[in-house]
Amino acid sequence: MINPVFQPFLKLGDAVIITDADHRILAVNRTYETITGYLEDEIVGKKAGILRTVYTPEETFASMKQTIRAGKTWSGVFTNQKRSAELWHSSITITPFELDDGVFYVGIFRELERLNRGFYLAEERVDSIQKSLLRVLAVSCEIRDPGIESHLNRVQKLSELLVARHNERMELGLSAARIARIGHSSILHDIGKSAIPEGILYKPGPLADYERKIIEMHPLIGVDIVSKIFAELDDDLFEHELATAKNIILYHHERWDGLGYPHGLSETKIPVEARIVSVVDVFDALTSKRAYKEKWTTVAALQYLDEQKGAQFDPDIVDSFFTLHEDGLLSSYVEPR
């Protein structure tokens, strides 16, 4: 018989499952039976993982086990399977209880699909939606240049590689979510150029002073563009992406020595995401053919980055970029001759 101390939990309106120290089911309540399709008599004595599917990431289970073994409460989201084989998502909280007759776990959860408001998206799905929409936005705004899409894709891919490598090498402690946001948002870095006259943007010769001033307005224009678009979305799904995108758009032409634009920031006053995209953007521009220049070799472009360490670029980020070259990871992202 189950310890009487747990009886009040079984009267809750949310689904409840109670297990022993070996995670064998001792009791479930009526809501649990209704949601899962399993009756208490059928599953008492079975492992709680009877509902488990491959769609819940392994790191979720690892986090849960580590937390509850330490005697702490754990909360998270599972993708489970009902008796009917239908998939369902639950937000669950598991609390350990240490009593005289042993350790027990009480899990209380809600089926996300049945909440009155809102909806659930798996993290992988959110990540895919964010990346896809930002890409469509960037390409759509710069559609005048037939070669821009490949440039934007290369910048995004290289930024993803560089931020991950720099975070690992320098032990920055950036979260996986922030690393992904920087990679996704990098594709918007030059969105402000969509408002620059083509005669200036694609001019084959040197720019006049007034033309350069117009070009240097594109970070400010870009921030204004994305702010208006995201204001229309009014969606928490893109809240962090907007902040990251703004930093990249506004500051990726700042220089480590403070001689960049539009605000003349220097060194670590420049957000790290902008310093990363700055290196990637210049490398791709140098190794691509443009109306005003021929394509540089990879060796020449890397030599330029090395020469500009501590002047145009953050020296540590350049060093991290060089490790990508040493590992042979840049060749796939250099424009072919």
Short mmCIF file of C-alpha atoms in Angstrom, two decimals, residues 14 49 51 54 73 152 159 166-167 207-208 219 232 238 254 272 284 289 292 294 306 336:
data_model
loop_
_atom_site.label_atom_id
_atom_site.label_comp_id
_atom_site.label_asym_id
_atom_site.label_seq_id
_atom_site.Cartn_x
_atom_site.Cartn_y
_atom_site.Cartn_z
CA ASP A 14 -3.30 17.70 -12.73
CA GLY A 49 9.69 5.16 -18.67
CA LEU A 51 5.67 6.43 -21.84
CA VAL A 54 12.99 9.01 -28.69
CA THR A 73 13.01 19.32 -7.70
CA LEU A 152 24.43 35.81 -46.75
CA SER A 159 29.34 32.85 -38.08
CA HIS A 166 35.42 31.10 -30.06
CA ASN A 167 33.12 30.24 -27.18
CA LEU A 207 33.32 56.33 -53.65
CA ALA A 208 33.07 60.07 -53.20
CA PRO A 219 23.68 50.10 -39.96
CA GLU A 232 4.55 44.11 -36.36
CA PHE A 238 11.70 36.52 -31.71
CA GLU A 254 32.86 49.18 -35.57
CA VAL A 272 30.85 40.05 -29.12
CA ASP A 284 33.83 36.55 -47.26
CA LYS A 289 34.30 38.79 -56.60
CA TYR A 292 34.66 46.99 -57.51
CA GLU A 294 38.57 40.85 -57.89
CA ASP A 306 46.23 38.78 -39.32
CA PRO A 336 34.52 29.22 -56.22
#
